[in-house]
CSV table of C-alpha atoms (C1' of nucleotides) in Angstrom, one decimal:
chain,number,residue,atom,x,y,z
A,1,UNK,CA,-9.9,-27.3,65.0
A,2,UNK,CA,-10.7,-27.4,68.7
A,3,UNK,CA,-9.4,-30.0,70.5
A,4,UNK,CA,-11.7,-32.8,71.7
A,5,UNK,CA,-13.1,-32.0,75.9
A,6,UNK,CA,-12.6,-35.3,77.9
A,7,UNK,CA,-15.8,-36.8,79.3
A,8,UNK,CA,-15.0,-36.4,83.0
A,9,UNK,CA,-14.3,-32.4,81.4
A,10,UNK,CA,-17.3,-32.0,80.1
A,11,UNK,CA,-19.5,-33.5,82.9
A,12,UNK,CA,-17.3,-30.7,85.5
A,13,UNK,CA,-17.7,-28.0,83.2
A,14,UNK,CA,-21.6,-28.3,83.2
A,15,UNK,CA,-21.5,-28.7,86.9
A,16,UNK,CA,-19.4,-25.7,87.1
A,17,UNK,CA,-21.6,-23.7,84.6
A,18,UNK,CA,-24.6,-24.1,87.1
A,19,UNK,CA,-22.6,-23.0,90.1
A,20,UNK,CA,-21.4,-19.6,87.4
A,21,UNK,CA,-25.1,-19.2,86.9
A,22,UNK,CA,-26.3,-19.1,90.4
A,23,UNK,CA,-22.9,-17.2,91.6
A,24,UNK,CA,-24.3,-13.9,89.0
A,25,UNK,CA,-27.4,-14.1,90.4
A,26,UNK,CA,-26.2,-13.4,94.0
A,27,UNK,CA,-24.6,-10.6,92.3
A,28,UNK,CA,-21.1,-12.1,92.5
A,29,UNK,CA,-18.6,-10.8,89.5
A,30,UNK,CA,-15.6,-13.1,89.4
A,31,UNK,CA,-14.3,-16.2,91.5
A,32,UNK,CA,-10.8,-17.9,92.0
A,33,UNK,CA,-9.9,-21.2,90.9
A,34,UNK,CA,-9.6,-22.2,94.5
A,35,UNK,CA,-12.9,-20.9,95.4
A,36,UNK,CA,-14.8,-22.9,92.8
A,37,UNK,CA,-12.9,-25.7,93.6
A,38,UNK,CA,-14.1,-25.6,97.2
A,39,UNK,CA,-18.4,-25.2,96.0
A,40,UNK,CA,-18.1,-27.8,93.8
A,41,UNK,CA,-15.6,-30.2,95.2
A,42,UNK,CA,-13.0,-29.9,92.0
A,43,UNK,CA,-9.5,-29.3,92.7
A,44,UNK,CA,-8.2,-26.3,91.4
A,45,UNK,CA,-5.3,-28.1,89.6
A,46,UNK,CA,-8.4,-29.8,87.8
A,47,UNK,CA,-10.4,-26.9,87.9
A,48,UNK,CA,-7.5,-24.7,86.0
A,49,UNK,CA,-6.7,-27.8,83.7
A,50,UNK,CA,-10.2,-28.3,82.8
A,51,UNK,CA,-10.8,-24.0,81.9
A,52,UNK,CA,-7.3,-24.7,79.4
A,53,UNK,CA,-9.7,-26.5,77.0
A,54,UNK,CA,-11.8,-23.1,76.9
A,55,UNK,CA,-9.1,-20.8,75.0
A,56,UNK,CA,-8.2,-17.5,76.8
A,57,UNK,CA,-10.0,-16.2,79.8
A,58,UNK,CA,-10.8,-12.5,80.6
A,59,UNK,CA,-9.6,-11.8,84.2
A,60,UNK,CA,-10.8,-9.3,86.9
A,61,UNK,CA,-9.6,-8.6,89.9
A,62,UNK,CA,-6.9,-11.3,89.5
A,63,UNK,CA,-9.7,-13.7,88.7
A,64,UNK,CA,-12.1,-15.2,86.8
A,65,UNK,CA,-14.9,-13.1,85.3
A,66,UNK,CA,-17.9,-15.3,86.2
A,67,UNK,CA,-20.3,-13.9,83.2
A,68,UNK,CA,-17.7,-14.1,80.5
A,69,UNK,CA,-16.5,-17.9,81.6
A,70,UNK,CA,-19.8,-19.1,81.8
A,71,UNK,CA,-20.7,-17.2,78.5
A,72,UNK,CA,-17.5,-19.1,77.3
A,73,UNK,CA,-18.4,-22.4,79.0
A,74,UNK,CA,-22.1,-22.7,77.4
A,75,UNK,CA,-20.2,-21.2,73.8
A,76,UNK,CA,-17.7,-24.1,73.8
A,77,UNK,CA,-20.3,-27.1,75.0
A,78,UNK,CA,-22.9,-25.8,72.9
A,79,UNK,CA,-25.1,-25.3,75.2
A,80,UNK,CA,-26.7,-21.9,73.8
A,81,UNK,CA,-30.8,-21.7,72.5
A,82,UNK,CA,-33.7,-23.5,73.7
A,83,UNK,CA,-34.5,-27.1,72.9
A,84,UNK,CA,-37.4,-28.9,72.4
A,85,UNK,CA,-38.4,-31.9,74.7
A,86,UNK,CA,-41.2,-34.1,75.2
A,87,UNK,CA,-42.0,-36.4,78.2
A,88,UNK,CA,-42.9,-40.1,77.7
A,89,UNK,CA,-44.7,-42.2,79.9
A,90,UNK,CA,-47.1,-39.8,82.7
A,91,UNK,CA,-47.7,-41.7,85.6
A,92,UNK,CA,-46.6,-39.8,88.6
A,93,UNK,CA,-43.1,-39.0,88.0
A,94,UNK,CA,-43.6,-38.2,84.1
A,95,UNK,CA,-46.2,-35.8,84.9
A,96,UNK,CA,-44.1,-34.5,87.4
A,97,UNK,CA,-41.8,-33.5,85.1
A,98,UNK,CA,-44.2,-32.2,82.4
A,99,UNK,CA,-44.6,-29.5,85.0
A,100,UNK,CA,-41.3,-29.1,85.9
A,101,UNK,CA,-41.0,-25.4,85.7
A,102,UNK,CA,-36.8,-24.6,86.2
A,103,UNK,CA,-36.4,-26.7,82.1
A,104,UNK,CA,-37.9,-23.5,80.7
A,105,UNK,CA,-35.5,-20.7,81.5
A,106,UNK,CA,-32.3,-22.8,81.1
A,107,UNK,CA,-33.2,-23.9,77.6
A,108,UNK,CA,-34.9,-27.0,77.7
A,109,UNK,CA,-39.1,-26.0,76.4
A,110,UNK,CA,-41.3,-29.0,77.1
A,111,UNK,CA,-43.7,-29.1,74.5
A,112,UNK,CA,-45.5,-32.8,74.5
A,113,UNK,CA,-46.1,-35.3,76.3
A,114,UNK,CA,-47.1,-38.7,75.6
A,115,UNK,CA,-48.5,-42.3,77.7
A,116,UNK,CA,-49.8,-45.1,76.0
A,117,UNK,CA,-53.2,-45.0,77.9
A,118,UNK,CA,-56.0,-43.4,76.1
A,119,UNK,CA,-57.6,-42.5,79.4
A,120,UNK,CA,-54.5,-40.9,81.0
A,121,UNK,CA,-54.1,-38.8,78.2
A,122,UNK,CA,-57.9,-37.4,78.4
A,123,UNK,CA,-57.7,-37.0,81.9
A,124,UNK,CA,-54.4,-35.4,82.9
A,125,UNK,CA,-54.3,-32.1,84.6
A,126,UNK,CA,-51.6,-30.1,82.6
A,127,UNK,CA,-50.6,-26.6,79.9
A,128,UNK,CA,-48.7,-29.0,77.9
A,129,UNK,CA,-50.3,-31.2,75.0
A,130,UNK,CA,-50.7,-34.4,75.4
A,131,UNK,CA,-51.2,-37.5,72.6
A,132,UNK,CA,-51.3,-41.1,72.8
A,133,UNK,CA,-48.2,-43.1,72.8
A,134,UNK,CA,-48.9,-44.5,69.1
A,135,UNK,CA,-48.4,-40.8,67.9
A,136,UNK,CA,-44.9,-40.3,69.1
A,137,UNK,CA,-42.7,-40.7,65.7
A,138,UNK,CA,-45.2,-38.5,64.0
A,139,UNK,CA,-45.5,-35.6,66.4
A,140,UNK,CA,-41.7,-35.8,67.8
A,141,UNK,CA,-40.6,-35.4,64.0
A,142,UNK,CA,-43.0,-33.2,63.1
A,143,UNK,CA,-42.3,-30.4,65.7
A,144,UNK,CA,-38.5,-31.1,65.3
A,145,UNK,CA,-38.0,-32.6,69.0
A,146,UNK,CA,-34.9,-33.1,70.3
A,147,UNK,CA,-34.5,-34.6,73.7
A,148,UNK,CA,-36.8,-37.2,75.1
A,149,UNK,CA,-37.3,-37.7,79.5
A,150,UNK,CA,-38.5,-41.0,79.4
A,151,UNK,CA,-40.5,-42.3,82.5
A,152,UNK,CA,-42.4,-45.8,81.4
A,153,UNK,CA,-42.7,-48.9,83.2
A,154,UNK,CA,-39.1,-50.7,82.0
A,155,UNK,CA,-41.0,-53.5,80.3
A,156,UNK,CA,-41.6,-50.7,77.5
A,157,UNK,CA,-38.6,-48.9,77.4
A,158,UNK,CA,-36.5,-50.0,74.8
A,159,UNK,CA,-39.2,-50.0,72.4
A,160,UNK,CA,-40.6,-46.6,73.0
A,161,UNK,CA,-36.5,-45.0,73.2
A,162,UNK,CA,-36.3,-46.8,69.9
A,163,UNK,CA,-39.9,-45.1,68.7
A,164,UNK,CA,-38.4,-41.4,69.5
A,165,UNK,CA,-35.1,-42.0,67.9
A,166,UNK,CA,-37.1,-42.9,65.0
A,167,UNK,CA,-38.6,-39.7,65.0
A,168,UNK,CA,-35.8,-37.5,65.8
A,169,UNK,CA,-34.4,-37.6,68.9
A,170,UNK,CA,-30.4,-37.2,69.7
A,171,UNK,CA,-31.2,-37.1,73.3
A,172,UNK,CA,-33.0,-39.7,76.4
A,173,UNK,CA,-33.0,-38.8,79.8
A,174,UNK,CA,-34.3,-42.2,80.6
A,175,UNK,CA,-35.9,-42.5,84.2
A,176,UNK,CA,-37.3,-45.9,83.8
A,177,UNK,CA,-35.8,-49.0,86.0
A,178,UNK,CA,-33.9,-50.6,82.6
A,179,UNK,CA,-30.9,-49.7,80.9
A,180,UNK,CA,-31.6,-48.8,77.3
A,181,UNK,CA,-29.2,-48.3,74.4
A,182,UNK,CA,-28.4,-47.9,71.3
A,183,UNK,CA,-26.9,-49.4,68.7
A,184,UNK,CA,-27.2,-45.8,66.3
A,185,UNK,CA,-24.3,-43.3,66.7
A,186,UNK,CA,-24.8,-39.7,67.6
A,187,UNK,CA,-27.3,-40.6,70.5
A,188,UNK,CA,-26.9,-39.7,73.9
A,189,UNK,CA,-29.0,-41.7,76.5
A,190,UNK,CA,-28.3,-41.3,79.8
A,191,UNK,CA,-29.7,-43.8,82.5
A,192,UNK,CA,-31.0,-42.4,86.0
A,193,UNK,CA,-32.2,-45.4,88.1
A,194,UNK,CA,-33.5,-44.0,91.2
A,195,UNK,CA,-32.9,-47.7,93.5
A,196,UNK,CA,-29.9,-47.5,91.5
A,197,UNK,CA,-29.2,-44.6,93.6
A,198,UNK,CA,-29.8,-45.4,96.8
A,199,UNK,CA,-27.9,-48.4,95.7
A,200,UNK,CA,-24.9,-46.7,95.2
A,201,UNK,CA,-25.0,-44.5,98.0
A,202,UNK,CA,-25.7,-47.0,100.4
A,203,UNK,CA,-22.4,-49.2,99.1
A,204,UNK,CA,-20.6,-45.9,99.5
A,205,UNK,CA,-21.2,-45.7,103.5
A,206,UNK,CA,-18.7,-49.0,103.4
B,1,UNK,CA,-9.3,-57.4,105.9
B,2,UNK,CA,-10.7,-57.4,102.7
B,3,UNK,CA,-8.8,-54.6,100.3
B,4,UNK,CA,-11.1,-51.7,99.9
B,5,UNK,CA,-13.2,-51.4,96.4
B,6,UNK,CA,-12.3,-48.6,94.0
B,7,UNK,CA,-15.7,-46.0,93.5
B,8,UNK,CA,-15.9,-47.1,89.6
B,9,UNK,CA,-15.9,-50.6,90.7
B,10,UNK,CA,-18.5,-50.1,93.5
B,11,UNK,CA,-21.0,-48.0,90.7
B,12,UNK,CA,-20.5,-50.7,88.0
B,13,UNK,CA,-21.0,-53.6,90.7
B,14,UNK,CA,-24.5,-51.7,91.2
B,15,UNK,CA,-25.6,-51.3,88.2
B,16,UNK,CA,-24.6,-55.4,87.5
B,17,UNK,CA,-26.6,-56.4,90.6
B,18,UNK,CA,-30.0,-54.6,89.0
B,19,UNK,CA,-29.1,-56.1,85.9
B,20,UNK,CA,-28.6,-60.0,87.6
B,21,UNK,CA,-31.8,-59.8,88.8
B,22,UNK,CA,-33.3,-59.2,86.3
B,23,UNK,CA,-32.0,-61.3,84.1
B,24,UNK,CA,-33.4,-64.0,87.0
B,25,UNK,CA,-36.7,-62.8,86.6
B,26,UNK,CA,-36.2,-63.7,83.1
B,27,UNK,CA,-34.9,-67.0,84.3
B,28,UNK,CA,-31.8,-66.9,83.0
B,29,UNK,CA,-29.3,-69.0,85.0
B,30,UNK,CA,-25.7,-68.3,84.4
B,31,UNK,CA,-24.1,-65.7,82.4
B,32,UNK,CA,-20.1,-64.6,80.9
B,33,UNK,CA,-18.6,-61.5,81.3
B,34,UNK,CA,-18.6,-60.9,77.9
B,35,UNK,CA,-22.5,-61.1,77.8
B,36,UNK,CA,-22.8,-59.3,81.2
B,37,UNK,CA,-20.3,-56.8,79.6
B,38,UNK,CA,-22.7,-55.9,75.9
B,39,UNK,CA,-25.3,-55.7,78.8
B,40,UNK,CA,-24.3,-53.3,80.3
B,41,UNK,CA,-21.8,-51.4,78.2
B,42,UNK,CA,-18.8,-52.7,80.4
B,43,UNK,CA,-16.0,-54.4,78.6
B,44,UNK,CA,-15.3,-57.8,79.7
B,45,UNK,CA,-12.1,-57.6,81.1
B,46,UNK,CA,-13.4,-54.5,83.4
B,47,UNK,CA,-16.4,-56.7,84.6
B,48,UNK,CA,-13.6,-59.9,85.3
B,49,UNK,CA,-11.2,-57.1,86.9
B,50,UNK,CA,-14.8,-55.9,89.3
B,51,UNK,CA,-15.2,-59.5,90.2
B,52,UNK,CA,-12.2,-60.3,91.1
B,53,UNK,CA,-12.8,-58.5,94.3
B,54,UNK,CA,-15.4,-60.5,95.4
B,55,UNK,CA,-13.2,-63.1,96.2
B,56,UNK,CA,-13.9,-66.6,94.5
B,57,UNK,CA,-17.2,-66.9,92.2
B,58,UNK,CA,-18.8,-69.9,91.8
B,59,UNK,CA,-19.1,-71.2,88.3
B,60,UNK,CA,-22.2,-72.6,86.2
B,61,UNK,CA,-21.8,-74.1,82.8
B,62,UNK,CA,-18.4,-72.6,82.9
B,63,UNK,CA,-20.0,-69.1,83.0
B,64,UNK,CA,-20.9,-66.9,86.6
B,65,UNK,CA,-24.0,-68.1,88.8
B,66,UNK,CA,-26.5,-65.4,88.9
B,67,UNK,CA,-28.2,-66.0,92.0
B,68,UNK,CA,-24.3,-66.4,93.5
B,69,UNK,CA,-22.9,-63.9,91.9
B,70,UNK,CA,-25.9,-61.0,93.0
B,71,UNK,CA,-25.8,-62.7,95.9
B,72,UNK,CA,-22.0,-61.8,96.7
B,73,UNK,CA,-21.5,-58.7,95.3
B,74,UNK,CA,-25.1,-57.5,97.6
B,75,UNK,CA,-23.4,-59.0,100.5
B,76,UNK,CA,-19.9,-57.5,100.0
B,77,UNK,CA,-21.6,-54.0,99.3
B,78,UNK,CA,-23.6,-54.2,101.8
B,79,UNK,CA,-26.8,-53.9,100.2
B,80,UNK,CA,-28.8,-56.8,102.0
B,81,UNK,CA,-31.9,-55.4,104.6
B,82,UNK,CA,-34.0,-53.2,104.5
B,83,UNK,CA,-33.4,-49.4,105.0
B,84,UNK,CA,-35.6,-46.4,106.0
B,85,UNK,CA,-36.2,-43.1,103.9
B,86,UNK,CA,-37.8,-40.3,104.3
B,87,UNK,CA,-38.6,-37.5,101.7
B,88,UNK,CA,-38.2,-33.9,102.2
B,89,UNK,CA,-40.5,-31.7,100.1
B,90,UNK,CA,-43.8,-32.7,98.6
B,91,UNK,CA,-43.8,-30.5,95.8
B,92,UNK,CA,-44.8,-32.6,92.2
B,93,UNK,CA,-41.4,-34.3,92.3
B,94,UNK,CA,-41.4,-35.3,96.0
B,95,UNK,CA,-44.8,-36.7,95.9
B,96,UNK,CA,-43.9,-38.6,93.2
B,97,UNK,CA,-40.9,-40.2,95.1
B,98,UNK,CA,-42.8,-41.0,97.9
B,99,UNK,CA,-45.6,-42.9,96.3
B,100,UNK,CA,-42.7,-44.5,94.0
B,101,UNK,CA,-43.4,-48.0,94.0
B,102,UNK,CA,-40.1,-50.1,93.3
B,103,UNK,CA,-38.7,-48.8,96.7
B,104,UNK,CA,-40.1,-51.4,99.4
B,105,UNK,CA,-39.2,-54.3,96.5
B,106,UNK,CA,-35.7,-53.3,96.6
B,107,UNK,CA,-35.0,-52.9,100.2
B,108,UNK,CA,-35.8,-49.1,100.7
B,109,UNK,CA,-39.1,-48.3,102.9
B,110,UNK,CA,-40.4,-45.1,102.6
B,111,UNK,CA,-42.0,-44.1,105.9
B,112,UNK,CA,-41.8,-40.6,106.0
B,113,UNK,CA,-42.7,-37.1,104.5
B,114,UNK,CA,-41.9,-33.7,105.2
B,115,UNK,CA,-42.8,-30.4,104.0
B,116,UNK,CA,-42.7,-27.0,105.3
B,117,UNK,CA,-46.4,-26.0,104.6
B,118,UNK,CA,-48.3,-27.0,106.9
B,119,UNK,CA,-51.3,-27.0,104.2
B,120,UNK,CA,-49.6,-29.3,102.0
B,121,UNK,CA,-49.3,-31.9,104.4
B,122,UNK,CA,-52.9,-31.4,105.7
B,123,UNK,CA,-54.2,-32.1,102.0
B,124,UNK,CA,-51.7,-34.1,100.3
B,125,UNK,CA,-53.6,-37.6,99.3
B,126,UNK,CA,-50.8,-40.1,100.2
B,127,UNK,CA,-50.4,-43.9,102.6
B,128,UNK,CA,-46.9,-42.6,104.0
B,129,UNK,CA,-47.4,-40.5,107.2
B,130,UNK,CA,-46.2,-36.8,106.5
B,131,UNK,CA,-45.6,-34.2,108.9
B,132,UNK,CA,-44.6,-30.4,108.9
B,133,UNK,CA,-40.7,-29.8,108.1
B,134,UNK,CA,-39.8,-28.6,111.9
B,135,UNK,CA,-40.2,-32.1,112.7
B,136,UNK,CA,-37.4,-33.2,110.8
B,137,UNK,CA,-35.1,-33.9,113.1
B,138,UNK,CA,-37.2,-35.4,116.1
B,139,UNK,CA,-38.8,-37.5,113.9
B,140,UNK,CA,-36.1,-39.0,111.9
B,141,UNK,CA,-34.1,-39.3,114.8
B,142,UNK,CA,-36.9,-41.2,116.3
B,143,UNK,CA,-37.9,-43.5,113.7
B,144,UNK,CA,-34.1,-44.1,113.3
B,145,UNK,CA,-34.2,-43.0,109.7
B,146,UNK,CA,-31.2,-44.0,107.8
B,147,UNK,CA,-31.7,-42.6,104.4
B,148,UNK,CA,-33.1,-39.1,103.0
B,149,UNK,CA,-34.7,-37.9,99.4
B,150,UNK,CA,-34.4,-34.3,98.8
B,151,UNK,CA,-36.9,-32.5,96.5
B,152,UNK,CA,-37.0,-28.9,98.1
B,153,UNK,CA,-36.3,-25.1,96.7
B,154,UNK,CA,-32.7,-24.7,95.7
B,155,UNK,CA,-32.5,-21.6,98.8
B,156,UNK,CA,-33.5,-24.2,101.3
B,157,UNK,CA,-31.8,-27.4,100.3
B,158,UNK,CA,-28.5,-27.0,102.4
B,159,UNK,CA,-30.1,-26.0,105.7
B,160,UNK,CA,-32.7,-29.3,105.4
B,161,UNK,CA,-29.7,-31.3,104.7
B,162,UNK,CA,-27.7,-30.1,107.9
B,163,UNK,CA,-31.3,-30.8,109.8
B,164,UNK,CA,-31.8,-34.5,108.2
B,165,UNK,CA,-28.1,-34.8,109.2
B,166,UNK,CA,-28.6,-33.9,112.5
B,167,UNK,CA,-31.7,-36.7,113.0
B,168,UNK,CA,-29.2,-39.1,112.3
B,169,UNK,CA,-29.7,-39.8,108.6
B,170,UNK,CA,-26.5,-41.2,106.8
B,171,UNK,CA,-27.4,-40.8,103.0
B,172,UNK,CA,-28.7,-37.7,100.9
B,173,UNK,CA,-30.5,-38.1,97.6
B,174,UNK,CA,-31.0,-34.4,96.1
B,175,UNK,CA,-32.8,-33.3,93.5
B,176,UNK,CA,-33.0,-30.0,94.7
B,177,UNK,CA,-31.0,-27.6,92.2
B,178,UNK,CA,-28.5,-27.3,94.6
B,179,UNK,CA,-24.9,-28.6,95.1
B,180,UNK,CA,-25.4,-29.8,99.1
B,181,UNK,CA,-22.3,-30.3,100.5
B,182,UNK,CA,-21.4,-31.5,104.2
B,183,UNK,CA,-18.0,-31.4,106.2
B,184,UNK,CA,-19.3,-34.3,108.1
B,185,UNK,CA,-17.3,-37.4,107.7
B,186,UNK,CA,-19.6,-41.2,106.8
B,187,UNK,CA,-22.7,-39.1,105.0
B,188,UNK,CA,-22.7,-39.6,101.5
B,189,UNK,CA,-24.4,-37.0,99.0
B,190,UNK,CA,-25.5,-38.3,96.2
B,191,UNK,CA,-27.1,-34.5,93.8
B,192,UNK,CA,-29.2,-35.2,90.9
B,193,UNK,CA,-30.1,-31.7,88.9
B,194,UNK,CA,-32.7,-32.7,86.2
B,195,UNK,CA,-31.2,-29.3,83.9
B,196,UNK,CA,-27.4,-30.1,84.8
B,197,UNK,CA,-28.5,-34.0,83.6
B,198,UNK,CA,-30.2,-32.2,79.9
B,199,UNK,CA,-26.6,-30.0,79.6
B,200,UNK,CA,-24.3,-33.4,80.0
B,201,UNK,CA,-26.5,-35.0,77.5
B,202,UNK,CA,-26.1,-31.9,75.1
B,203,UNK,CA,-22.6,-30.8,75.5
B,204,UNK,CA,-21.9,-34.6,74.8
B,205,UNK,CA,-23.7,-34.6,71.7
B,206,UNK,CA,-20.8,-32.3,70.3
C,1,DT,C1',-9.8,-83.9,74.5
C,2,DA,C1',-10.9,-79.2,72.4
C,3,DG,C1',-13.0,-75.0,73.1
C,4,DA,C1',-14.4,-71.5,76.0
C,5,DT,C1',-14.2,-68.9,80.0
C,6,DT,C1',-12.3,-67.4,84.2
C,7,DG,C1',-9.0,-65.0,87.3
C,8,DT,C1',-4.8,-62.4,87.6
C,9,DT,C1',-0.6,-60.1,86.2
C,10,DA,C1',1.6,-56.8,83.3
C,11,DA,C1',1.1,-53.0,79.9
C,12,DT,C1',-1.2,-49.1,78.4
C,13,DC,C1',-3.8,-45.3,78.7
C,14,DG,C1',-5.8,-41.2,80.5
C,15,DA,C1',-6.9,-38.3,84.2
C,16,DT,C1',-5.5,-35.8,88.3
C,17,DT,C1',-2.1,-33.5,90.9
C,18,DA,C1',2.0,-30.9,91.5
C,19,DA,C1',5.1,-27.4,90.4
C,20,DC,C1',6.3,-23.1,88.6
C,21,DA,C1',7.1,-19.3,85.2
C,22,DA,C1',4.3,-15.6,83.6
C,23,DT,C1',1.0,-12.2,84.6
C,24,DC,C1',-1.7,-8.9,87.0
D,1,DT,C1',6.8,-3.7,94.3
D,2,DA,C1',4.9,-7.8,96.8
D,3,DG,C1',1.3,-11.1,96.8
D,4,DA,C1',-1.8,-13.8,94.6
D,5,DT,C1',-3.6,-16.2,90.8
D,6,DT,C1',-3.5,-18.0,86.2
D,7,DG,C1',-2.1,-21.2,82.5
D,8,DT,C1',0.7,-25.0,81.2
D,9,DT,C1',4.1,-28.6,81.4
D,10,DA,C1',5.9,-32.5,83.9
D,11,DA,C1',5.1,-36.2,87.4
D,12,DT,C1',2.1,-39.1,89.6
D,13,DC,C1',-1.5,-41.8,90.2
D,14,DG,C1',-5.2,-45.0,89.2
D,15,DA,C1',-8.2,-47.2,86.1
D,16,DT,C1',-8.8,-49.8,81.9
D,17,DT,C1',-7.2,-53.0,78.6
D,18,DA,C1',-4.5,-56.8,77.0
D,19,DA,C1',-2.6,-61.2,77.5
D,20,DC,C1',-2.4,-65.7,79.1
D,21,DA,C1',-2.0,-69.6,82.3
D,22,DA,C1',-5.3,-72.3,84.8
D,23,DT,C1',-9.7,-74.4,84.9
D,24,DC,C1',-13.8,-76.6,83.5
DNA sequence: TAGATTGTTAATCGATTAACAATC
DNA sequence: TAGATTGTTAATCGATTAACAATC
């Protein structure tokens, strides 16, 4: 049995995964610890402690082989296949998102999208279908969703995250201006409060 | 001098301060850490431990004042007055930001947008004055801009940064799928990568 | 007063950094 | 080989948790 990848770990090694991605396509082969360290801000001590959790690494040219860690980085944090995901709430940043064209080739297929006006729904401009909010447990289980961008007014929510859970999903990206969680175990929800933000980056400046 | 507030503390005093007002909107009046804590998914001694840098807290039905308490931790952050943004890139997800309405409530005016086609910012249907990306710098500089949101290409992000830098602005939000990164000391990057955000919530699913 | 909560100090826990032998 | 880098263990650092006296 594998041994459990700290948080802080797991959050790195997706940050780092991203960086492996984009490295291949400029047509790099393989990186130091230091280097990586140095694009994404890690330490290398950290950077080296965090690859320990990932088993033994092929090297070349005294370092790391960027298409076999990253293969072994995505194998580890399961991060292989595509996943279905629906957008809720498509006022402008929801719809924004349904569009979002960079999900599609790194896994993530958008395939409905839902807002609890009739109208909106008739009316938007978009390839993906679209249904009325009322619909969501029905069509997000029935299609097997499972992640959920949520982008409603924060008066709604916790209500609607607790409508797609119903129906399937293990996973909100949750975009509205409210905290939502969770009482159900083997849910992920992660909060992005865009004041929240700004928030933080302007008590950072201190 | 007032001793100088460790990062976690300064995110989690954030996130407190959205959630105090609006638990005043709900008119609620006082509040215990404990509460404030199930909230917010902080354990009570952490939220007594952030506190206890704000120096002394005044105290309502033996529980925190909310309008004090937001109050004081806004005012040792730093968050009170209003601050100037721009946005840089007025594809589907910067147009969004721009008309985002829960800015000017919270003490950030939007007053600027940018994009590098001069088409898009001839037909782009928006109340916020935009002008062609050259202008970057003069402009912010001029309007004494202090805070930037990035939504641009991931090829162009760094470059736009080290312009927006230039004009004088002192915070970066990026959404560009790009790690930005500056050498400059008193800017503070804040990168927000929609897929990097789906893999965190995946790989922690595990 | 009795019960509850704060504010702070001490103990624990976990993550990062440093160091270095092993490897290429 | 000499130089550089990995992989891992030990040391350090910092954050969270626990405990409890002081306060209301």
């Amino acid at each position: 049995m594998k041994s459990k990848i700290p948080r802080p770990t797991v959050c790195r090694l997706c940050m780092v995964s991203r960086l492996l991605e984009k490295l291949h396509l400029q047509g790099r082969e393989s990186i130091s610890s230091t280097e990586l360290g140095k694009l994404s801000d890690i330490s290398p001590y950290t950077v080296r402690k965090d690859f320990s959790f990932l088993g033994d690494l092929k090297v070349l040219n005294r370092c790391y082989d960027i298409v076999f860690l990253n293969n072994i980085i995505r194998r580890r944090l399961q991060l292989e296949g595509e996943k279905l995901v629906c957008v809720v709430g498509l006022g402008r940043i929801g719809s924004a998102i349904l569009n979002y064209d960079s999900f599609l080739s790194h896994g993530y297929k958008i395939v409905l999208g839902f807002d609890s006006s009739i109208n909106r729904v008739e009316t938007i401009k978009t390839d993906i279908s679209v249904y009325p909010a009322y619909e969501i447990e029905e069509r997000v289980h029935f299609l097997s969703i499972d992640f959920a961008i949520l982008a409603v007014p924060a008066s709604a929510a916790q209500e609607v995250a607790q409508r797609l859970i119903n129906g399937g999903v293990k996973g909100i990206l949750n975009f509205s201006q409210s905290i939502i969680k969770t009482e159900v175990d083997g849910i992920v929800i992660q909060n992005i409060d865009l004041v929240n933000e700004l928030d933080f980056i302007r008590a950072r400046l201190n």
